[in-house]
Coordinates of C-alpha atoms in Angstrom, one line a residue:
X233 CA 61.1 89.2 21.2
X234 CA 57.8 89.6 19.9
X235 CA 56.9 93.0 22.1
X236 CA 60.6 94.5 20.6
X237 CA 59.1 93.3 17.0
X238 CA 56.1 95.8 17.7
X239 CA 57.8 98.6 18.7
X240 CA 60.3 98.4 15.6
X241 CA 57.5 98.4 13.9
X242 CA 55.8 100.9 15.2
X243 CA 58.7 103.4 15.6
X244 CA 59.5 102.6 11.6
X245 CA 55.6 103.2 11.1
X246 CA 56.2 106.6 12.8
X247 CA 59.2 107.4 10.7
X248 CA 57.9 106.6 7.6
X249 CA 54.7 109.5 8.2
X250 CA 57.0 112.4 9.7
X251 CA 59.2 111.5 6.2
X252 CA 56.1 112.1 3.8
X253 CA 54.9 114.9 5.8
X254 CA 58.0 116.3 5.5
X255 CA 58.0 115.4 1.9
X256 CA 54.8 117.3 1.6
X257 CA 55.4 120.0 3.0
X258 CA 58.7 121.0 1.8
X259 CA 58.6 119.6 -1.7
X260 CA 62.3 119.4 -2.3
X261 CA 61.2 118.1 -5.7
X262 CA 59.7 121.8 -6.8
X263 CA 63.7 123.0 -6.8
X264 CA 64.5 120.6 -9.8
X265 CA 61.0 121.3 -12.0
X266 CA 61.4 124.7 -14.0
X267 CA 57.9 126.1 -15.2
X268 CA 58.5 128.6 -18.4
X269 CA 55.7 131.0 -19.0
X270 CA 55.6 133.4 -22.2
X271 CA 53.1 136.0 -22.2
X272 CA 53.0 138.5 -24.3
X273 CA 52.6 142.2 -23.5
X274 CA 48.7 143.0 -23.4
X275 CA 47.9 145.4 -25.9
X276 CA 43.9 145.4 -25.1
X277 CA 41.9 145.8 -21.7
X278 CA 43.8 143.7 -18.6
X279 CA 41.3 142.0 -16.5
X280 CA 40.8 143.5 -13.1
X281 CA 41.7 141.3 -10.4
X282 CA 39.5 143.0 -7.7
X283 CA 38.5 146.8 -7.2
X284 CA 40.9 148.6 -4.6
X285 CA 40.2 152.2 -3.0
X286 CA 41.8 154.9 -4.9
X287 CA 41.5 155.6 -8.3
X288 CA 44.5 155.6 -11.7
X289 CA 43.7 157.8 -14.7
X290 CA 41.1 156.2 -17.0
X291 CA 41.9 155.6 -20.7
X292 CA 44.8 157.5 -22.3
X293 CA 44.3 159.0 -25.7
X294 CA 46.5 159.6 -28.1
X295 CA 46.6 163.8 -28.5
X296 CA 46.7 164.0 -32.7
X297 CA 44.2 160.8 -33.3
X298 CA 41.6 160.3 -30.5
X299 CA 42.7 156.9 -30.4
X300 CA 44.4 154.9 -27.3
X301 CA 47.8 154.9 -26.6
X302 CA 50.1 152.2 -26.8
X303 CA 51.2 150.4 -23.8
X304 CA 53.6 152.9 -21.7
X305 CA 56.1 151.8 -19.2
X306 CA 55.6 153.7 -15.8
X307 CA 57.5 152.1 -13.4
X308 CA 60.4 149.3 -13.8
X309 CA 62.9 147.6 -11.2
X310 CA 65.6 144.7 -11.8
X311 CA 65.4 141.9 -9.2
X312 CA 67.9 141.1 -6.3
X313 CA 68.2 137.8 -5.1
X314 CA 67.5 136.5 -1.8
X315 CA 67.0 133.3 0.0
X316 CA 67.3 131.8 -4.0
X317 CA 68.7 133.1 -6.8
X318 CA 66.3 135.8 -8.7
X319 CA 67.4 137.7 -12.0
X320 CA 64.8 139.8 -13.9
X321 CA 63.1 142.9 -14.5
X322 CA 59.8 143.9 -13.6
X323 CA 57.2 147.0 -15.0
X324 CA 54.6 148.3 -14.5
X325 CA 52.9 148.9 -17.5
X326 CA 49.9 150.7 -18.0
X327 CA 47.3 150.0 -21.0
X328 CA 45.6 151.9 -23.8
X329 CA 42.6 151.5 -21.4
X330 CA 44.2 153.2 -18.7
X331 CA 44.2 149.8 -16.7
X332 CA 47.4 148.7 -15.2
X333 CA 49.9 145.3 -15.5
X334 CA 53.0 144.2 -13.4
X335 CA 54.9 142.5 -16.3
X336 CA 58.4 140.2 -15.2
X337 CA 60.8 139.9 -18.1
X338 CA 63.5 137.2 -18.2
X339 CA 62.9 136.1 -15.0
X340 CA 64.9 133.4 -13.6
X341 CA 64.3 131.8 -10.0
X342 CA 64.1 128.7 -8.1
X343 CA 60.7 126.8 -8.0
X344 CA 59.5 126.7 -4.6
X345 CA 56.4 124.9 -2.8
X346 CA 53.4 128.4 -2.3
X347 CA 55.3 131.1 -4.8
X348 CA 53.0 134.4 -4.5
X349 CA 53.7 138.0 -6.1
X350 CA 53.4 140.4 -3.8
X351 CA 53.2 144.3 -3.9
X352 CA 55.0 145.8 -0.8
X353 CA 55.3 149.0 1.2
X354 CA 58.5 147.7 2.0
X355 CA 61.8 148.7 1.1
X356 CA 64.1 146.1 -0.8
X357 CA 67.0 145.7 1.3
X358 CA 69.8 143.5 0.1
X359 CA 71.2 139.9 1.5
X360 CA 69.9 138.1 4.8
X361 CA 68.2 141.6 6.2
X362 CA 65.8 141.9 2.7
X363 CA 64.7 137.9 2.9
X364 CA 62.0 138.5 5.5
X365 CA 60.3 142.3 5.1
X366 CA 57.9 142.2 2.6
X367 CA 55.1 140.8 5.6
X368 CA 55.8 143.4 8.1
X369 CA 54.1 146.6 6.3
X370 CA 51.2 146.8 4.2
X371 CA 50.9 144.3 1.4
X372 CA 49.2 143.0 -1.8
X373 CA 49.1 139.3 -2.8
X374 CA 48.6 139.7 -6.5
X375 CA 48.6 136.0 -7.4
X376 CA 50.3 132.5 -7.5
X377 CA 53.5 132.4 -9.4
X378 CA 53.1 131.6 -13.1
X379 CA 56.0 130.1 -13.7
X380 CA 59.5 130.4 -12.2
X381 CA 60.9 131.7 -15.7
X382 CA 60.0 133.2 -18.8
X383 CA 58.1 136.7 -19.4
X384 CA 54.2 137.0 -17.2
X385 CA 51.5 139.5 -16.7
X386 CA 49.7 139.9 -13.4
X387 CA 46.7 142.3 -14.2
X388 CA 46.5 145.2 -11.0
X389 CA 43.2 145.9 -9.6
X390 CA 41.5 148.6 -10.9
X391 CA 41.5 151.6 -8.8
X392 CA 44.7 150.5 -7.4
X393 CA 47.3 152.9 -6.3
X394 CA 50.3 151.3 -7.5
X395 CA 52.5 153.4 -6.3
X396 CA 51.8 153.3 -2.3
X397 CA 53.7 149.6 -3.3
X398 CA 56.9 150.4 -4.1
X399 CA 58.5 147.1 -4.7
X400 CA 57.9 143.3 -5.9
X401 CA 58.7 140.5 -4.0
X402 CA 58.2 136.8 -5.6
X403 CA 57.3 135.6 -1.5
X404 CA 57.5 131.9 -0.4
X405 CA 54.2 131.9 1.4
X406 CA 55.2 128.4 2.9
X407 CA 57.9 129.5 4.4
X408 CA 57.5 133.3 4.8
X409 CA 60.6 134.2 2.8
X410 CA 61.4 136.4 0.0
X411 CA 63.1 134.6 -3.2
X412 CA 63.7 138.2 -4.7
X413 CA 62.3 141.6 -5.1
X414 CA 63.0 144.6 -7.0
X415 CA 61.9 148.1 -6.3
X416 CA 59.9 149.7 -8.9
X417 CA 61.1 153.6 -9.8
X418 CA 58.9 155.7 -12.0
X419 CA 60.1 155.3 -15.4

């Protein structure tokens, strides 16, 4: 009886680690925990997030005052849902200093366990077939998910050519899955 005792024991032992690893790794709780973020539109220089290879147009003046330009919209996309439920838009906006931002407005998605946003080469494709594309070209992980709701800024490298990354995926780097994406059209 005492041998059985130890291998109850050690089989529950067992069970309770693959539970909390599982717990761990999955985070089931992330699905239940919103995180609201509300930045405002930058209206001075962005921070570059790291230099890329090809250049964008340097500051933009405006023609009758020699002054800069207010933000101008030069790309936008809504947001299609895929393994969760994503609703949104997302611009690319670029600044009186001629630097570039990837702005989400009224997003809405799940929280997840390792949420990135990624630049794709990628086409957005809707349903099951979109879920699992945005890793098989060329991509750009621009940062950790601020918040799975609310309005956010994510400042593109300087030099970056945007446009070779025509669409926005909000990837599950966990589980190599996108939650949703939008393609981004010239505006």
């Amino acid at each position: 009886m005492e041998r059985r005792g130890r291998k109850l024991w050690g089989a529950a032992v067992v069970a309770s680690v693959v539970v909390v690893a599982g717990l761990v790794w999955f985070k089931p709780w992330a699905l239940w925990v919103d995180e609201t973020v509300h930045d405002a539109l930058p209206t001075g220089p962005a921070v570059s997030a790291a230099p890329a290879a090809s250049s964008t147009s340097g500051p933009v003046a405006s023609p009758s005052s020699g002054t800069p330009a207010a933000p101008t919209v030069v790309a936008r996309g809504t947001f299609i849902s895929h393994e969760h439920a994503t609703t949104g838009t997302v611009k690319v906006v670029r600044l009186a200093d001629g630097s570039h931002v990837l702005r989400f407005e009224g997003l809405d998605t799940s929280n997840g366990p390792d949420l990135r946003v990624w630049l794709s080469d990628a086409p957005v494709r809707a349903g099951i077939e979109g879920w699992r594309v945005f890793d098989d070209g060329r991509h750009l992980n621009l940062s950790r998910l601020k918040g799975n709701r609310g309005d956010q800024n994510y400042p593109l490298p300087a030099g970056l050519d945007w446009a070779a990354y025509p669409s926005v995926s909000i990837w599950c780097d966990r589980f190599d899955v996108s939650f949703g994406a939008a393609a981004l059209a010239p505006a």
